[in-house]
Each structure stands twice: as structure tokens, then as C-alpha cells.
């Protein structure tokens, strides 16, 4: 009965989503009482949560009479993976998606009081319409509660690559980011329908954009580290279409975050803000389509049925096409807003947004081109790291330069001499870093060298807005901006260092032999059999010494074998040091009895994820700073005034 109860809850939620849509849009003429709209959206959220709880329970109990559980789980799995496996598939991930959507819609209806009544009603209506489409998708095309009769004798198991604690946290954080962008989209649609695009709309939308961007940052950072240690290939980003599916909305959300800040505080970039809200949500829909349409083969891809992808494509066309059509018909009502000179902080933000949009275009083309080419010609093409590194790399470095200069400019207008004075210290640091890189690594290639030097300049420029301030009285959102920009510098330094200085050794070795990688001597001691809860493995024992001296680091990479489903995986073993990571992988046994062993020394690679964590922390501080009542008015002076 649990499955039937979950399905009934889904129908109830869909019904209330329909009611929310009708009453919300009708509110443009005669707004319904806020309590009524809040109550309807709350019932929808509770019903959706009940449906998702039912699915979790079915997975936890391994109810093999439910088709999804039988296909995606097994009783031999540890409880963590039985529960987390509920969203490690197409239907379950879509149910989690719509659950977060419904809860977000209820939060807007219950707590948002800054918008005019008609704008709020239209926003809630738009959120209800998005939810209604996805409820319909679940009920008619991807029912997670469909029964099997008779029940399966045993489950088919769960993808071994996803049997990792990262699965419990990575997808939900990404989904919160995606769905937060749906709220920004609904705000934009509501403001267009009510002809209310202005600072008040931007101030209401900004926390949602900030929250979505923060969760997307966390999700992408966690996903990158998961791929790094779990897939055993030693890389942190491969430009896989499923990776790009999360990067594209993040790029659009970053541009939107800066644009909405200008609109909220300076009444500028009105049309930009609305358009970016539409683009950001459309990118999250594109990502949903890519991962769940069945057109990709990837560990992240959750569907192999193109018909479902067709439904998602129709939803994408309906929502985004409708919003663009609305934007076109209402553009005359979107006033220009406050003017500013090209050389100003607003001008830097426009340049920042243009570069982010160009990056987004590069990633979008590189992601969709192989799919379009295969659809038109039947020929399989691959667009990999060489294309993305050659096109996105230079744009990203230009973006970093803009990011360093922007916060040092005044609002509305800037004098070139004054700006030049503020850039002296970051410029000197950048020049010193460039000279140091030639001294320390004369053979370093150009992109890592530029990355390292720009990272040093950006780090100094990021903290420059704190100069002369009373730090304890500096608003949290200013700290957030500083930390986020500093995090970009830290990540960039890690990427450049990993790209420029990594060393790799691939060899076949017998126990007792010693291999070398970077400054390490790695002794291959033994290979032993081990057993886990639902797998068996062979585990190598390695002892690594730096420079051939000192205490040995012990590492134990494994080759695991799973029976349900049958598959082998490589479990890397990583030693983390202050200046990098020693990464080891045990490969196959070759016919002469030796074992394949792969070793990497990756200097300062951990800075990549430390920077991501700093960026997310900056987002959290900014969000708290925006939500917390101010103790005193912010200074009205221009120049280094915080990003209000």
C-alpha cells in the first residue's frame, strides 16, 4: 500500500498545483488572499514530500514488487545506498526534483511579502505551472510507483560507481540549485505579466538566485571531487556533457546574480536581469533534458528511453518559449533604468556578463554539436577537452581580469587615473608572480602560467575592497563577495598548478618493485584479497616515501568486483599532503603475473575544491547578510561601497 499511497499523494499534489496555477494567474486581476494561495501551495508541498517519503521507504525496505526498486536496488546493498539510490535513477531523481520545486513554491507563497500583490500572485501561478508540467511527466511518463506482478525474485542492483557517500549529497545540492533557478524564472514571468520589473522585484528575487547559485557551486564542487576519486582516471573535469549540464546553469546564474544586484541597488540592467533569469532556468531544463532523455551514455545519465526525453523537450519548449514570447511582447514595458558610463562598476559587470554569456555559448555549442551532428548525419562525433580548453580557457582568463578590476571601480562613473591607482598593488603582485613563474618553471606552458599569475593578482584585488574598513562592522554580504572572488583565485591557482606540474607514472610491477612519480618513490609491497558488504576485491599495499626518505605513506588502492550488477571498479587510494596529493590506482593483472599500477603526483590540486568551498561560503555569508536585518543604514558613499 505504500506505493499506492505515494501515487495518490502525487495526484493530490498535481491537483493543487493546477489550482495554484489558476488562482495565481487569475490574481493578476483580482489577487486571492495570500493565506489561500499559501495554503494551497503548502498542501501541494506536503503531498509531494509524502510521495517522496513513500519512495524512500520502498527503497529502504527493498520492495521488489515496485518496478523501479527491482530495477535499481537490491537487498544486499548497505542501507545508505538503498536509501540514496532512490534518487540515483530517472524516476526517483525527477520526484526529488519536483519535491524541491513544490517546497520552494510553498516558501515563496508563505514568506514572500516584498512584491506587489498582483506580481506575487503571478509568480506563484508560474511556479505552479512549472510544477504541474513535471507532475504530469511523473504521472503519465515516469511513474516511480509502478508495480510488478509478480514481484521480482531479486533486485538487479545499483550502479557500483554510484555506491559512494557522495551520491547522498551531490545530487540533492544540484537539484536545489536547479530548482532555485525555477523560482527566479517564476519571479521574472510574474514581473513581466504584472509589468513590474524594477528594484522591488529584484530585491525579492535576489535571495533565491543567491541560494540557487550557492547550492549549484556546492554541487559542482562535490561532483568534481567525486569524479576525481571515484572514477579512478585522475582528472577533476572532463567536459563530459553531464558535467556541462550543471556548469551551464551555474554560468548563467553567476551572470544573473551580478545583474540582479545592480537592478536591486542601482536600478540598472532591467532587461538583462529578466533575460538572464529566463536563460538560467532554460539551462537547468537543458541539463535535465540531457541527463534524462536517454541521448547520453554516462554514469550520470538516468534514462535510456528517448520518449521521455521528448516529453522533457516539449516542457522545455513550452516554458522557455512561452517566457521568451512574453518577454518579446512586454519588452516595451521594461524601462531602461538608471544610466551609467561604460567605465564604471556597472560597465564592468556588463563586461563580466558578456564574458559569462560567451563562455556559456562555447560550452553549449560544444555540448550539443555532437548530438545535433549525430541526429542529422548519423555520424558519431566527439568534442572533448582540446576544444573546450582552447575556447573556454582564454575567455575564463579574460573573465578573471574583469573580476579583479570590477570591485575596484565606482558605481556609475569612474576616473581612469583613480582606477589605475587602485590597480597598482594587484598589478605589481601579478607582475611579480609572472616573473617568479619564469624563474621557477621556465618550461611551463602558457595557460598554466597565465592562470597562476592572474590568480595571484585576483587574490589581492579580491581583498582590496576591505582596505580601510572596520572589519568587524563590514557587512556580511561584503565579506561574501570578497570570499567568493578569493575562492575563484584559489581554485584558479589549483587548476593551473595541477595542469602545469602534475607528474604521472604508468607501469606493470611485481610485489617488491619500486616505482617513481614526481618526488616520490613508491614501493609495491603486496596484493591481497578482501571482501566488503556486497563486493570482493584485490587490494594492493603501497608504501611511498618522499625523496626516498622519511616515514612511508601507506596507500591501498583496490580492484572491486560486484555481482549485482556484475561490474568491476577501480577504487583509488589518495594521500593528501599540504602541497598536493599522491594518487594511486591498481589496474588489471597482466598475463606474466605483474599488476598495472598508475601513479600521479598532483601539486596543490586540493586548492581546486578548497576554492569551490570558499566560493560557496561566500554565497552563504552574502545570503545571511541579505536576510539579516541591518543594524544601521549602509553608507551612501560611492567607490568601495559594498555590493548592496
Coordinates of C-alpha atoms in Angstrom, one line a residue, residues 237-442:
X237 CA 36.9 17.8 -15.0
X238 CA 36.5 16.1 -18.4
X239 CA 34.0 18.4 -20.1
X240 CA 31.6 15.4 -20.1
X241 CA 28.1 16.5 -21.3
X242 CA 26.6 15.7 -17.9
X243 CA 29.3 17.8 -16.2
X244 CA 28.5 20.6 -18.7
X245 CA 24.8 20.2 -17.8
X246 CA 25.5 21.5 -14.4
X247 CA 28.1 24.1 -15.4
X248 CA 25.8 25.9 -17.9
X249 CA 23.2 26.9 -15.4
X250 CA 25.9 27.9 -13.0
X251 CA 27.4 30.3 -15.6
X252 CA 24.0 31.8 -16.3
X253 CA 23.2 32.0 -12.6
X254 CA 26.6 33.8 -11.9
X255 CA 25.7 36.4 -14.6
X256 CA 22.2 36.7 -13.2
X257 CA 23.5 37.1 -9.6
X258 CA 25.6 40.2 -10.6
X259 CA 22.8 41.6 -12.8
X260 CA 20.1 41.3 -10.2
X261 CA 22.4 43.0 -7.7
X262 CA 22.7 46.0 -10.0
X263 CA 19.0 46.2 -10.5
X264 CA 18.2 45.9 -6.8
X265 CA 20.6 48.5 -5.7
X266 CA 21.2 50.8 -8.7
X267 CA 18.0 50.3 -10.8
X268 CA 20.0 49.3 -13.8
X269 CA 20.2 46.3 -16.2
X270 CA 16.4 45.6 -16.1
X271 CA 16.1 43.8 -19.4
X272 CA 19.4 41.9 -18.8
X273 CA 18.1 40.7 -15.4
X274 CA 14.8 39.3 -16.8
X275 CA 16.5 37.7 -19.8
X276 CA 19.2 36.1 -17.6
X277 CA 16.5 34.7 -15.3
X278 CA 14.9 33.0 -18.4
X279 CA 18.3 31.8 -19.7
X280 CA 19.4 30.4 -16.3
X281 CA 16.2 28.3 -15.9
X282 CA 16.4 27.2 -19.6
X283 CA 19.9 25.9 -18.9
X284 CA 18.7 23.9 -15.9
X285 CA 16.0 22.5 -18.2
X286 CA 18.6 21.7 -20.9
X287 CA 20.6 19.9 -18.2
X288 CA 17.5 18.0 -17.2
X289 CA 16.9 17.0 -20.8
X290 CA 20.5 15.9 -21.4
X291 CA 20.7 13.7 -18.3
X292 CA 17.3 12.2 -18.5
X293 CA 16.5 12.0 -22.2
X294 CA 18.5 8.9 -23.0
X295 CA 20.6 10.6 -25.6
X296 CA 23.8 10.4 -23.5
X297 CA 25.6 7.3 -22.2
X298 CA 27.2 8.3 -18.9
X299 CA 27.3 7.3 -15.3
X300 CA 25.2 10.4 -14.6
X301 CA 22.6 9.7 -17.3
X302 CA 19.5 8.3 -15.8
X303 CA 17.3 7.2 -18.7
X304 CA 17.6 5.1 -21.8
X305 CA 14.2 5.9 -23.2
X306 CA 14.2 8.7 -25.8
X307 CA 10.4 9.1 -25.5
X308 CA 10.8 10.5 -22.0
X309 CA 13.4 12.9 -23.4
X310 CA 10.8 14.1 -26.0
X311 CA 8.4 15.0 -23.2
X312 CA 11.1 17.0 -21.3
X313 CA 11.9 18.7 -24.6
X314 CA 8.3 19.7 -25.0
X315 CA 8.2 21.1 -21.5
X316 CA 11.4 23.0 -22.2
X317 CA 9.9 24.4 -25.4
X318 CA 6.7 25.4 -23.6
X319 CA 8.2 27.1 -20.6
X320 CA 11.2 28.8 -22.2
X321 CA 9.4 29.5 -25.5
X322 CA 6.5 31.0 -23.6
X323 CA 8.7 33.1 -21.4
X324 CA 10.7 34.4 -24.4
X325 CA 7.4 35.2 -26.2
X326 CA 6.2 37.0 -23.1
X327 CA 9.5 38.9 -22.9
X328 CA 9.1 40.0 -26.5
X329 CA 5.6 41.3 -26.1
X330 CA 6.4 43.1 -22.8
X331 CA 9.8 44.5 -23.6
X332 CA 8.3 47.9 -24.2
X333 CA 7.1 48.0 -20.6
X334 CA 10.6 47.2 -19.3
X335 CA 12.0 50.7 -18.7
X336 CA 15.7 51.4 -19.3
X337 CA 16.6 52.1 -15.7
X338 CA 19.4 54.2 -14.4
X339 CA 22.1 55.1 -16.8
X340 CA 25.9 54.7 -16.3
X341 CA 29.1 55.2 -18.1
X342 CA 31.0 52.3 -19.7
X343 CA 33.9 52.8 -17.3
X344 CA 32.1 52.1 -14.1
X345 CA 31.3 49.2 -11.9
X346 CA 28.1 48.6 -13.8
X347 CA 30.1 48.7 -17.0
X348 CA 32.5 46.1 -15.6
X349 CA 29.5 43.9 -14.6
X350 CA 28.1 44.2 -18.1
X351 CA 31.5 43.1 -19.5
X352 CA 31.5 40.3 -16.9
X353 CA 28.1 39.2 -18.0
X354 CA 29.0 39.3 -21.7
X355 CA 32.1 37.1 -21.0
X356 CA 30.0 34.7 -18.9
X357 CA 27.4 34.5 -21.7
X358 CA 30.2 33.9 -24.3
X359 CA 31.5 31.1 -22.1
X360 CA 28.0 29.7 -21.8
X361 CA 27.7 29.7 -25.6
X362 CA 31.0 27.9 -26.0
X363 CA 30.0 25.2 -23.6
X364 CA 26.5 24.9 -25.0
X365 CA 27.8 24.5 -28.6
X366 CA 30.5 22.0 -27.6
X367 CA 27.9 20.0 -25.7
X368 CA 25.1 20.0 -28.2
X369 CA 27.0 19.9 -31.5
X370 CA 27.9 16.2 -31.4
X371 CA 24.3 15.3 -30.6
X372 CA 23.0 17.5 -33.4
X373 CA 25.5 16.1 -35.8
X374 CA 24.6 12.5 -35.0
X375 CA 20.9 13.3 -35.3
X376 CA 21.4 14.9 -38.8
X377 CA 24.1 12.6 -40.3
X378 CA 24.2 9.5 -38.1
X379 CA 27.9 10.0 -37.6
X380 CA 29.2 10.0 -34.0
X381 CA 31.4 12.9 -33.2
X382 CA 33.3 13.8 -30.1
X383 CA 34.0 17.3 -28.7
X384 CA 36.4 16.9 -25.9
X385 CA 38.9 18.8 -23.7
X386 CA 41.0 20.2 -26.6
X387 CA 38.1 22.2 -28.0
X388 CA 36.9 23.4 -24.5
X389 CA 40.4 24.2 -23.2
X390 CA 41.2 26.2 -26.4
X391 CA 38.0 28.2 -26.4
X392 CA 36.9 28.4 -22.8
X393 CA 40.4 28.9 -21.3
X394 CA 41.1 32.3 -22.8
X395 CA 37.6 33.6 -22.1
X396 CA 37.9 32.4 -18.5
X397 CA 41.2 34.3 -18.1
X398 CA 39.6 37.5 -19.5
X399 CA 36.8 37.0 -17.1
X400 CA 39.3 36.7 -14.2
X401 CA 40.9 40.0 -15.2
X402 CA 37.4 41.7 -15.3
X403 CA 36.6 40.2 -12.0
X404 CA 39.7 41.7 -10.5
X405 CA 39.1 45.2 -11.7
X406 CA 35.3 45.4 -11.3
X407 CA 35.0 45.7 -7.5
X408 CA 37.7 48.4 -7.5
X409 CA 35.5 50.7 -9.6
X410 CA 33.0 53.3 -8.6
X411 CA 29.3 53.0 -9.4
X412 CA 28.0 54.9 -12.4
X413 CA 31.3 56.5 -13.4
X414 CA 35.0 56.0 -12.9
X415 CA 38.1 58.1 -13.5
X416 CA 40.8 56.3 -15.3
X417 CA 43.6 57.7 -13.0
X418 CA 41.8 56.8 -9.9
X419 CA 41.2 53.2 -11.1
X420 CA 44.9 52.9 -12.2
X421 CA 46.0 53.9 -8.7
X422 CA 43.8 51.2 -7.1
X423 CA 45.1 48.6 -9.6
X424 CA 48.8 49.3 -8.7
X425 CA 49.2 46.8 -5.9
X426 CA 47.3 43.9 -7.7
X427 CA 49.3 44.7 -10.9
X428 CA 52.6 44.6 -9.0
X429 CA 51.7 41.3 -7.4
X430 CA 50.7 39.9 -10.8
X431 CA 54.0 41.0 -12.4
X432 CA 55.9 39.5 -9.5
X433 CA 54.1 36.3 -9.9
X434 CA 54.8 36.2 -13.6
X435 CA 58.5 36.7 -13.1
X436 CA 58.5 34.1 -10.3
X437 CA 56.9 31.6 -12.6
X438 CA 59.6 32.1 -15.3
X439 CA 62.3 31.7 -12.6
X440 CA 60.7 28.6 -11.0
X441 CA 59.3 26.9 -14.1
X442 CA 60.8 28.3 -17.4

